[in-house]
Coordinates of N, CA, C and O in Angstrom, one line a residue:
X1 N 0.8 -1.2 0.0 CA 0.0 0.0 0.0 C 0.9 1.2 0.0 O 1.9 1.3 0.6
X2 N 0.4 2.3 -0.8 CA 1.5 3.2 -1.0 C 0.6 4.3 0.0 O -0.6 4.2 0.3
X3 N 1.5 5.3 0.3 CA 1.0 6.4 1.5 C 1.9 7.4 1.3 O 3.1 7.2 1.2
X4 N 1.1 8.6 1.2 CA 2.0 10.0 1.1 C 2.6 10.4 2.8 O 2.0 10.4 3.9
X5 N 4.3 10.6 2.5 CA 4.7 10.9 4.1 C 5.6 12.0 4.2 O 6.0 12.6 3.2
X6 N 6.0 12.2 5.2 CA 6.6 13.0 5.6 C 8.0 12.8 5.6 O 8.4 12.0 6.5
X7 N 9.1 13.2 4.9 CA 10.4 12.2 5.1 C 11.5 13.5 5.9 O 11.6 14.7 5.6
X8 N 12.0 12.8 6.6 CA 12.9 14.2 7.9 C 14.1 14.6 7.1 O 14.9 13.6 7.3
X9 N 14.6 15.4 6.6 CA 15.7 16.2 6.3 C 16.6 17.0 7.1 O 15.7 17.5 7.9
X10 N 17.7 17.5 7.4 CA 18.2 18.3 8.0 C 18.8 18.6 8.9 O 17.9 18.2 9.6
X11 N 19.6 19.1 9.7 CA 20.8 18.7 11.3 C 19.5 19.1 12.1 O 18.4 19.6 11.8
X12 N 20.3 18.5 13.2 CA 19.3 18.9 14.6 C 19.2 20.3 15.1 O 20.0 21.2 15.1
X13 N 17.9 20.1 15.4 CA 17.2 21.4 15.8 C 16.5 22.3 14.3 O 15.6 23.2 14.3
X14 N 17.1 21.9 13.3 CA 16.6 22.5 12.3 C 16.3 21.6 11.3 O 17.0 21.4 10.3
X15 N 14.6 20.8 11.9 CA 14.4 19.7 10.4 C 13.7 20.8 9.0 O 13.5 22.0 8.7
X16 N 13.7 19.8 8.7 CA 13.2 20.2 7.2 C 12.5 19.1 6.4 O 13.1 18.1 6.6
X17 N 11.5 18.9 5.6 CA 10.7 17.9 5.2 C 10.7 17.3 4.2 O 9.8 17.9 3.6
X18 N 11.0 16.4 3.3 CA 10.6 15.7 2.0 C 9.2 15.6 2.1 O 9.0 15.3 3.3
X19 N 7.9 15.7 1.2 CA 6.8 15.0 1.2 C 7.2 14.4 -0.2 O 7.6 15.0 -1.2
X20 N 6.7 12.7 0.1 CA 7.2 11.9 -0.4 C 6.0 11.0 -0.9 O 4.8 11.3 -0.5
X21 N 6.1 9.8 -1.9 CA 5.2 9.1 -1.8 C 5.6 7.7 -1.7 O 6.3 7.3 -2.7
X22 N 5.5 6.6 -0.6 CA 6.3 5.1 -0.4 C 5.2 4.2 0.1 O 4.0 4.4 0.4
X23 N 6.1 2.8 0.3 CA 5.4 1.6 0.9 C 5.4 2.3 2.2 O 6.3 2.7 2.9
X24 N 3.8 2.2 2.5 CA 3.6 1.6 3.6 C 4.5 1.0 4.6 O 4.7 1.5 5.7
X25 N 5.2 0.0 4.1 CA 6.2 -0.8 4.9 C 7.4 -0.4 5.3 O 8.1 -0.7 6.3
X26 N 7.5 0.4 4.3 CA 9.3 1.0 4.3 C 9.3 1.9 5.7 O 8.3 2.5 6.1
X27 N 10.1 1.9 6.2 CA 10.8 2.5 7.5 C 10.6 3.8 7.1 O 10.9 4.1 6.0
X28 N 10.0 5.0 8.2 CA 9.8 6.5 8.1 C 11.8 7.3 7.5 O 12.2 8.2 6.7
X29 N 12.5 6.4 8.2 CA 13.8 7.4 7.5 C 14.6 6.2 6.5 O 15.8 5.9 6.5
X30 N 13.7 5.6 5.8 CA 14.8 4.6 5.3 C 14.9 5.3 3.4 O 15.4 4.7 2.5
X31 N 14.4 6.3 3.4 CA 15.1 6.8 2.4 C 14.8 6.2 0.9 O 15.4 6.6 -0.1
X32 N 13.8 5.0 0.7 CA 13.3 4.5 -0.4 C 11.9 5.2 -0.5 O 11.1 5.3 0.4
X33 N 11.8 5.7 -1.7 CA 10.1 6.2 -2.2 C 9.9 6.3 -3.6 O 10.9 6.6 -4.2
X34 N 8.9 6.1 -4.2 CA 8.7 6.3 -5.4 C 8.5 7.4 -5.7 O 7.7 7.0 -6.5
X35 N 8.3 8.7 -5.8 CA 8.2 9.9 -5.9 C 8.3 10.7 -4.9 O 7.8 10.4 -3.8
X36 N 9.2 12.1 -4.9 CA 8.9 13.1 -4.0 C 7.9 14.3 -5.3 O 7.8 14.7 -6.4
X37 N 7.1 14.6 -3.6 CA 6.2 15.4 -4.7 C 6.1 16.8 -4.5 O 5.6 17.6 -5.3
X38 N 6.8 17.2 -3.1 CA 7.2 18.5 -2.1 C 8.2 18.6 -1.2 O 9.1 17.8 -1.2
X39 N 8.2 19.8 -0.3 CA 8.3 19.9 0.8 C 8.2 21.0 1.7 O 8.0 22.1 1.2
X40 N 8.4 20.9 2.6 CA 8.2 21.7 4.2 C 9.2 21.9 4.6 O 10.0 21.1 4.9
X41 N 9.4 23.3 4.9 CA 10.3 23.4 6.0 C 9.5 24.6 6.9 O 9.2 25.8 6.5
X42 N 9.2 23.8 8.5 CA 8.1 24.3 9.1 C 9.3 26.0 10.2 O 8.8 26.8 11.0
X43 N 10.7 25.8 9.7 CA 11.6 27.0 10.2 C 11.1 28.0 9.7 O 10.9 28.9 10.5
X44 N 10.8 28.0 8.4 CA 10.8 29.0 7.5 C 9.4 29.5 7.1 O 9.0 30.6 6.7
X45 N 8.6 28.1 7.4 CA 7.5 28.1 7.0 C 7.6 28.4 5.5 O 6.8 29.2 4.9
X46 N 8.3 27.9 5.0 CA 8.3 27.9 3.7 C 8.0 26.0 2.9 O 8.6 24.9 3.0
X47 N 7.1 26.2 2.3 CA 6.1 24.8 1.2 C 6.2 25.1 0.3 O 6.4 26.3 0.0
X48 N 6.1 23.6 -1.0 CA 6.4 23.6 -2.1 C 5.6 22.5 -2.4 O 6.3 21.5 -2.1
X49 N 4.2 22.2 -2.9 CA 4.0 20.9 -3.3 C 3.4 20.9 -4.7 O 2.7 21.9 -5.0
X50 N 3.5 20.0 -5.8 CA 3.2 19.8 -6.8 C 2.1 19.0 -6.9 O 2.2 17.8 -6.9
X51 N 0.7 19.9 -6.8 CA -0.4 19.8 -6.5 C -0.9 19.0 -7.9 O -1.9 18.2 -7.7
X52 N -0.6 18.9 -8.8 CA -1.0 17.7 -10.2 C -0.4 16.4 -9.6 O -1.2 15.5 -9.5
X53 N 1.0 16.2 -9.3 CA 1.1 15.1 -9.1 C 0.4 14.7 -7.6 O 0.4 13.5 -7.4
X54 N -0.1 15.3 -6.7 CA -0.3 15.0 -5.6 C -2.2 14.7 -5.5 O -2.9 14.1 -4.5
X55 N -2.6 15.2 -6.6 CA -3.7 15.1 -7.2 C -4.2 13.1 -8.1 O -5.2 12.3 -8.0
X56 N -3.0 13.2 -8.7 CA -3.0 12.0 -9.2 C -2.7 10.7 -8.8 O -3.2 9.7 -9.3
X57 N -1.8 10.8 -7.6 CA -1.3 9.9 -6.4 C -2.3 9.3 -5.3 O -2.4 8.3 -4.6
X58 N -3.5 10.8 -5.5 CA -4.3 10.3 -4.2 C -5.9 9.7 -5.2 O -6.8 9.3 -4.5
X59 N -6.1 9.8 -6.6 CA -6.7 9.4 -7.3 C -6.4 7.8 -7.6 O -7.1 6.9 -8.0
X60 N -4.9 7.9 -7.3 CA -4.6 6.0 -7.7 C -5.1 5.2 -6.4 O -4.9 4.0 -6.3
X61 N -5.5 5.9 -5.4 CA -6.0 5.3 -4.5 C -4.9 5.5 -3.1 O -5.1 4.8 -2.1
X62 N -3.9 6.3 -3.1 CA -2.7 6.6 -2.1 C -3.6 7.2 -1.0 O -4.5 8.0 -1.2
X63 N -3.1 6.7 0.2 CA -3.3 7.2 1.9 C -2.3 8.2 2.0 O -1.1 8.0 2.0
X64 N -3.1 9.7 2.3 CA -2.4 10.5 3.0 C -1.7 10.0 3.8 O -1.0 10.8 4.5

């Protein structure tokens, strides 16, 4: 089952976000995904997501 997530980027104290799309299964930092489609960085408050593909990902049946 594939699921859109959150992948952690960045030194301590200052993460930063991949939004990603992977198994289900795969480990939250293990760094395997079939697509990145964004990201976050909640420092800056600065987002970037590519709202077509993230449109089409949750159309194929993907879990937030």
């Amino acid at each position: 089952m594939l699921v859109i997530r959150l992948f952690r980027i960045g030194k301590i104290n200052q993460p930063s976000f991949k939004i990603v799309v992977t198994e289900k299964i795969n480990p939250p930092r293990g760094g395997r995904f079939v697509e990145e489609i964004g990201f976050y960085n909640p420092v800056t408050k600065e987002k970037n997501l590519n709202k077509e593909r993230a449109k089409y990902w949750l159309s194929q049946g993907v879990q937030p």
